[in-house]
Coordinates of C-alpha atoms and ligand atoms in Angstrom, one line a residue:
X12 CA -17.1 14.5 -58.3
X13 CA -20.5 13.1 -57.2
X14 CA -19.4 9.7 -58.9
X15 CA -16.3 9.5 -56.7
X16 CA -18.4 10.3 -53.4
X17 CA -20.9 7.3 -54.5
X18 CA -17.9 5.1 -55.1
X19 CA -16.4 6.2 -51.5
X20 CA -19.7 5.2 -49.8
X21 CA -20.0 1.8 -51.6
X22 CA -16.2 1.1 -50.5
X23 CA -17.2 2.2 -47.0
X24 CA -20.1 -0.5 -47.1
X25 CA -17.7 -3.1 -48.3
X26 CA -15.3 -2.1 -45.6
X27 CA -18.1 -2.5 -43.0
X28 CA -19.1 -5.9 -44.3
X29 CA -15.5 -7.0 -44.2
X30 CA -14.7 -5.8 -40.9
X31 CA -13.9 -8.8 -38.7
X32 CA -14.6 -8.3 -34.9
X33 CA -12.3 -10.9 -33.0
X34 CA -11.7 -9.5 -29.7
X35 CA -12.6 -6.7 -27.5
X36 CA -10.2 -4.4 -28.9
X37 CA -11.6 -4.7 -32.4
X38 CA -15.0 -4.4 -31.3
X39 CA -14.3 -1.1 -29.7
X40 CA -12.6 -0.1 -32.8
X41 CA -15.7 -1.0 -34.9
X42 CA -18.0 0.8 -32.6
X43 CA -16.1 4.2 -32.5
X44 CA -15.6 4.1 -36.3
X45 CA -19.2 3.1 -37.4
X46 CA -21.6 3.4 -34.3
X47 CA -20.5 5.9 -31.6
X48 CA -21.4 9.6 -31.6
X49 CA -18.1 10.4 -33.9
X50 CA -18.7 7.6 -36.5
X51 CA -17.5 8.4 -39.8
X52 CA -21.0 7.8 -41.5
X53 CA -22.6 10.7 -40.1
X54 CA -20.7 13.3 -41.9
X55 CA -21.2 11.7 -45.3
X56 CA -25.0 12.6 -44.9
X57 CA -24.1 16.4 -45.1
X58 CA -22.2 15.8 -48.4
X59 CA -25.7 15.4 -50.0
X60 CA -25.5 19.1 -50.7
X61 CA -22.6 18.4 -53.6
X62 CA -24.8 15.8 -55.2
X63 CA -27.0 16.7 -58.2
X64 CA -30.6 16.9 -57.5
X65 CA -31.7 13.9 -59.6
X66 CA -29.3 11.6 -57.6
X67 CA -30.0 13.0 -54.1
X68 CA -32.5 10.4 -53.2
X69 CA -30.2 7.4 -54.5
X70 CA -27.5 9.0 -52.4
X71 CA -29.3 9.1 -49.3
X72 CA -30.5 5.4 -49.6
X73 CA -26.8 4.7 -50.1
X74 CA -25.5 6.3 -47.0
X75 CA -28.5 4.7 -45.0
X76 CA -27.4 1.4 -46.1
X77 CA -24.0 2.0 -44.8
X78 CA -25.4 3.2 -41.5
X79 CA -27.8 -0.2 -41.5
X80 CA -25.0 -2.5 -42.2
X81 CA -23.0 -1.2 -39.5
X82 CA -25.8 -1.3 -36.8
X83 CA -26.9 -4.7 -37.9
X84 CA -23.3 -6.0 -37.6
X85 CA -23.0 -4.5 -34.1
X86 CA -26.3 -5.8 -32.9
X87 CA -25.2 -9.4 -34.1
X88 CA -22.0 -9.1 -32.2
X89 CA -23.8 -7.7 -28.9
X90 CA -26.5 -10.6 -29.2
X91 CA -23.8 -13.1 -29.5
X92 CA -21.8 -11.7 -26.5
X93 CA -24.9 -11.6 -24.4
X94 CA -26.1 -15.0 -25.3
X95 CA -22.8 -16.5 -24.5
X96 CA -22.8 -15.1 -21.2
X97 CA -26.4 -16.1 -20.4
X98 CA -26.2 -19.5 -21.7
X99 CA -23.0 -20.9 -20.2
X100 CA -21.7 -21.6 -16.6
X101 CA -18.4 -20.0 -17.9
X102 CA -18.6 -16.3 -17.5
X103 CA -15.6 -15.0 -18.8
X104 CA -15.4 -12.5 -21.5
X105 CA -13.2 -14.4 -24.2
X106 CA -12.9 -11.4 -26.3
X107 CA -10.8 -9.8 -23.5
X108 CA -7.4 -8.9 -25.1
X109 CA -4.3 -10.2 -23.4
X110 CA -2.7 -7.0 -22.0
X111 CA 1.0 -7.8 -22.5
X112 CA 1.7 -10.6 -20.1
X113 CA -0.8 -13.4 -20.4
X114 CA -0.5 -14.3 -16.7
X115 CA 1.4 -13.8 -13.4
X116 CA 2.1 -15.8 -10.4
X117 CA 0.1 -14.9 -7.3
X118 CA 2.3 -13.5 -4.5
X119 CA 1.2 -16.5 -2.2
X120 CA 2.5 -18.8 -4.8
X121 CA 5.9 -16.7 -5.2
X122 CA 6.4 -16.8 -1.6
X123 CA 5.5 -20.5 -1.3
X124 CA 7.8 -21.4 -4.1
X125 CA 10.6 -19.5 -2.6
X126 CA 10.1 -21.4 0.8
X127 CA 10.1 -24.6 -0.9
X128 CA 13.1 -24.2 -2.7
X129 CA 15.1 -22.9 0.2
X130 CA 14.3 -26.0 2.2
X131 CA 14.8 -28.2 -0.8
X132 CA 18.2 -27.2 -0.9
X133 CA 18.9 -28.7 2.4
X134 CA 17.1 -32.0 1.7
X135 CA 13.4 -31.3 2.5
X136 CA 10.8 -33.0 0.1
X137 CA 7.4 -31.6 -0.4
X138 CA 4.7 -33.7 1.0
X139 CA 1.1 -32.3 0.3
X140 CA -2.1 -34.0 1.6
X141 CA -5.7 -33.3 2.1
X142 CA -7.7 -30.2 3.0
X143 CA -10.6 -32.1 4.4
X144 CA -9.4 -33.9 7.5
X145 CA -10.7 -35.9 10.3
X146 CA -10.3 -35.2 14.0
X147 CA -7.5 -37.8 14.6
X148 CA -5.2 -36.2 12.0
X149 CA -5.8 -32.5 12.8
X150 CA -6.1 -32.9 16.6
X151 CA -5.9 -36.1 18.4
X152 CA -2.8 -37.7 17.0
X153 CA -1.1 -34.3 17.5
X154 CA -1.7 -34.7 21.2
X155 CA -4.6 -31.8 21.3
X156 CA -6.7 -32.6 24.4
X157 CA -10.4 -33.1 24.1
X158 CA -11.3 -29.8 25.4
X159 CA -8.6 -27.7 23.8
X160 CA -10.1 -24.4 22.6
X161 CA -9.0 -24.8 18.9
X162 CA -11.5 -27.9 18.5
X163 CA -14.4 -25.4 19.4
X164 CA -17.1 -24.7 16.6
X165 CA -15.9 -21.1 16.6
X166 CA -12.7 -21.9 15.4
X167 CA -12.9 -25.1 13.0
X168 CA -15.2 -25.5 10.3
X169 CA -17.0 -28.8 10.8
X170 CA -18.8 -30.6 7.8
X171 CA -22.3 -31.4 8.6
X172 CA -22.5 -34.0 5.9
X173 CA -19.3 -36.0 6.6
X174 CA -19.5 -37.4 10.0
X175 CA -16.4 -35.9 12.1
X176 CA -15.0 -34.5 9.3
X177 CA -13.5 -31.0 9.0
X178 CA -11.3 -28.4 7.2
X179 CA -8.0 -28.9 8.4
X180 CA -6.9 -25.8 10.8
X181 CA -3.4 -26.1 10.1
X182 CA -0.8 -28.2 7.9
X183 CA 0.2 -29.9 11.1
X184 CA -2.1 -32.6 10.1
X185 CA 0.2 -33.8 7.3
X186 CA 2.8 -34.6 10.1
X187 CA 0.3 -37.4 11.4
X188 CA -0.6 -38.7 7.9
X189 CA 3.0 -38.6 6.9
X190 CA 4.4 -40.5 10.1
X191 CA 1.9 -43.3 9.7
X192 CA 2.9 -44.1 6.4
X193 CA 6.4 -43.5 6.4
X194 CA 9.6 -44.7 8.6
X195 CA 12.3 -42.3 9.7
X196 CA 14.4 -40.6 8.4
X197 CA 11.5 -38.2 7.5
X198 CA 12.4 -34.8 6.2
X199 CA 9.2 -33.2 4.8
X200 CA 7.8 -29.6 3.9
X201 CA 4.0 -29.4 3.5
X202 CA 2.5 -26.4 1.9
X203 CA -1.2 -25.7 1.7
X204 CA -4.4 -24.2 2.5
X205 CA -6.0 -24.3 6.0
X206 CA -9.3 -23.0 7.2
X207 CA -10.5 -21.3 10.5
X208 CA -13.8 -19.8 11.5
X209 CA -12.5 -16.1 11.8
X210 CA -14.1 -12.9 11.2
X211 CA -12.8 -11.7 7.7
X212 CA -10.9 -8.5 8.3
X213 CA -7.8 -6.6 7.0
X214 CA -5.4 -8.8 9.3
X215 CA -7.4 -12.1 9.5
X216 CA -9.3 -14.4 6.8
X217 CA -11.0 -17.7 7.1
X218 CA -8.8 -19.1 4.6
X219 CA -5.0 -19.0 4.5
X220 CA -1.7 -20.8 3.6
X221 CA 0.8 -22.6 5.7
X222 CA 3.9 -24.4 5.4
X223 CA 4.9 -27.3 7.8
X224 CA 8.2 -28.8 8.4
X225 CA 8.9 -31.8 10.0
X226 CA 12.3 -33.6 10.5
X227 CA 12.7 -37.1 12.4
X228 CA 15.8 -39.1 12.7
X229 CA 17.9 -40.6 15.3
X230 CA 19.3 -38.0 17.8
X231 CA 17.8 -34.7 16.4
X232 CA 18.4 -31.8 18.7
X233 CA 17.0 -28.5 19.6
X234 CA 20.4 -27.3 17.9
X235 CA 19.4 -28.9 14.6
X236 CA 16.0 -26.9 15.0
X237 CA 17.6 -23.4 15.8
X238 CA 20.2 -24.0 12.9
X239 CA 17.5 -24.8 10.5
X240 CA 15.4 -22.0 11.1
X241 CA 18.2 -19.5 11.1
X242 CA 19.4 -20.7 7.6
X243 CA 15.9 -20.2 6.4
X244 CA 15.6 -16.7 7.8
X245 CA 18.8 -15.8 6.2
X246 CA 17.8 -16.9 2.9
X247 CA 14.4 -15.5 3.0
X248 CA 14.9 -12.2 4.7
X249 CA 18.7 -11.4 3.8
X250 CA 22.0 -12.7 5.0
X251 CA 22.2 -10.3 8.0
X252 CA 18.7 -11.4 9.5
X253 CA 18.8 -12.3 13.2
X254 CA 16.5 -14.6 14.9
X255 CA 15.3 -15.3 18.5
X256 CA 13.3 -18.4 20.0
X257 CA 10.9 -17.4 22.6
X258 CA 9.3 -20.2 24.8
X259 CA 5.8 -21.0 23.8
X260 CA 3.2 -23.7 24.0
X261 CA 1.7 -26.2 21.3
X262 CA 0.2 -29.6 22.0
X263 CA 2.4 -31.4 19.7
X264 CA 5.7 -30.1 20.6
X265 CA 7.9 -30.3 23.8
X266 CA 9.6 -27.8 24.1
X267 CA 7.7 -25.4 22.2
X268 CA 8.9 -22.0 20.9
X269 CA 8.0 -19.1 18.5
X270 CA 10.5 -17.7 16.2
X271 CA 10.8 -14.0 15.7
X272 CA 13.0 -12.2 13.1
X273 CA 14.7 -8.8 13.6
X274 CA 12.8 -6.8 11.2
X275 CA 14.3 -3.2 12.3
X276 CA 12.9 0.1 12.8
X277 CA 13.5 2.0 9.7
X278 CA 10.1 3.7 9.4
X279 CA 6.7 4.1 10.8
X280 CA 5.3 0.9 9.3
X281 CA 8.0 -1.0 11.0
X282 CA 7.1 0.8 14.4
X283 CA 3.6 -0.1 14.1
X284 CA 4.0 -3.9 12.6
X285 CA 6.7 -4.7 15.2
X286 CA 4.8 -2.8 18.0
X287 CA 7.8 -0.8 18.6
X288 CA 10.1 -3.8 19.2
X289 CA 11.7 -4.4 15.9
X290 CA 10.9 -8.3 16.3
X291 CA 8.3 -9.9 14.1
X292 CA 6.9 -13.3 14.9
X293 CA 7.1 -15.7 11.8
X294 CA 6.6 -19.1 12.9
X295 CA 5.9 -21.8 15.5
X296 CA 8.4 -24.7 16.4
X297 CA 9.5 -27.1 18.8
X298 CA 10.7 -30.7 19.5
X299 CA 8.0 -33.4 18.3
X300 CA 6.2 -34.5 21.7
X301 CA 7.0 -38.1 22.3
X302 CA 3.3 -38.7 22.3
X303 CA 3.0 -37.6 19.0
X304 CA 5.5 -40.1 17.6
X305 CA 3.9 -42.8 19.4
X306 CA 0.5 -42.0 18.1
X307 CA 1.9 -42.3 14.6
X308 CA 3.7 -45.6 15.1
X309 CA 7.3 -44.3 15.7
X310 CA 9.2 -45.4 18.5
X311 CA 10.1 -42.1 20.6
X312 CA 12.9 -44.1 22.5
X313 CA 14.6 -44.7 19.3
X314 CA 13.8 -41.2 17.2
X315 CA 13.3 -37.8 17.9
X316 CA 12.5 -34.8 15.7
X317 CA 11.5 -31.3 15.3
X318 CA 8.7 -29.5 13.6
X319 CA 7.7 -26.0 12.5
X320 CA 4.7 -24.1 11.1
X321 CA 4.6 -20.9 9.4
X322 CA 2.0 -18.7 7.8
X323 CA 2.5 -17.5 4.0
X324 CA 0.3 -14.4 3.7
X325 CA 2.0 -12.7 6.7
X326 CA 5.3 -13.2 5.0
X327 CA 4.1 -12.1 1.6
X328 CA 2.5 -8.9 3.2
X329 CA 6.1 -8.2 4.8
X330 CA 7.9 -8.9 1.6
X331 CA 5.8 -6.9 -0.7
X332 CA 4.2 -4.2 1.6
X333 CA 0.6 -5.7 1.2
X334 CA -1.7 -3.8 3.7
X335 CA -4.8 -6.1 3.6
X336 CA -5.1 -9.9 3.6
X337 CA -8.2 -9.7 1.6
X338 CA -6.4 -8.7 -1.3
X339 CA -5.1 -12.1 -1.7
X340 CA -8.3 -13.7 -2.4
X341 CA -10.4 -11.1 -4.5
X342 CA -8.6 -11.7 -8.0
X343 CA -8.7 -8.1 -8.5
X344 CA -6.4 -7.7 -11.8
X345 CA -5.2 -4.3 -10.5
X346 CA -3.6 -6.2 -7.6
X347 CA -2.4 -9.3 -9.4
X348 CA -0.8 -7.4 -12.2
X349 CA 1.7 -6.1 -9.9
X350 CA 3.2 -9.4 -9.3
Ligands
DAH423 N1 0.1 -25.6 13.6 C1 0.5 -24.3 14.4 C2 -0.7 -23.3 14.1 O1 -1.5 -23.4 13.1 C3 1.7 -24.0 13.9 C4 3.1 -24.8 14.5 C5 3.5 -24.7 15.7 C6 3.4 -26.0 13.7 C7 4.6 -25.3 16.2 C8 4.3 -26.8 14.1 C9 5.0 -26.4 15.4 O2 4.7 -27.6 13.6 O3 5.9 -27.4 15.9 O4 -0.5 -22.0 14.8

């Protein structure tokens, strides 16, 4: 009997030595089995009663050896983890197990991809450009007057070390960059990040995403704009979606409009987000101002066009019922894993 207890402890020691801790799950398994308060070594000590008196000391030493082996192995693993975290700039725990799916798309990416594929079907091409902009492309070329409030330090992040450079406040800057380099016909979609000096809250953030659309050709009309936007709204929000264009003002379009979609009044949230009207604003748009075409080297007597710009966060919030814009940028896995 006692012989087999000795054998069992020896086997246990070998088992501990051979145990390989490869990730967080196996580490946790090792900890509960050999280190934690309910470890398998502890109860073995009490078996000493069954051991003949002349071998009790030997037995005690053997069980202690098992305990020590486990503790040393655990200490080595923990040291390794800590030194990895401290010594490198890469602070990820690489032993974290992959939980089922190795990664998911961010909701902003999902909605952006969807918008891009809707417009690609009608011949729009993606044209991305820089986020650090100059005054010309972000404001002046787009007919934004010197004293326009958007240029204000309160709204725009200016980069101190790069004379006159700023973080683009809208993707409209891509309009000017693209038109200066390409001849019509132009049919582009410019998705990307934009920045504004806003107080961060549930509804606004200092960084967000927009998609810009630009279409320049001979005899492009307001009817083309409306039809394009109606097509988009139906593809994005469902085939019975209704739209309306409300007159508005943007420096770079004339006439300018804002587009609402009819969201409906199905529940209390709908009432709140549509302020009881059922209508929701989705984007700004208009016919490109002839002054903008001239600024970018396109003859306004020969060509005309339309442009539109829309926010992505807002649309993703509607489609996925996301209550707070800050969720997008916090990288909380409990949020991200839902997509
Ligand atoms: N750039 C505008 C904004 O950030 C959105 C916009 C409005 C873009 C009208 C356009 C447009 O292209 O025609 O609020």
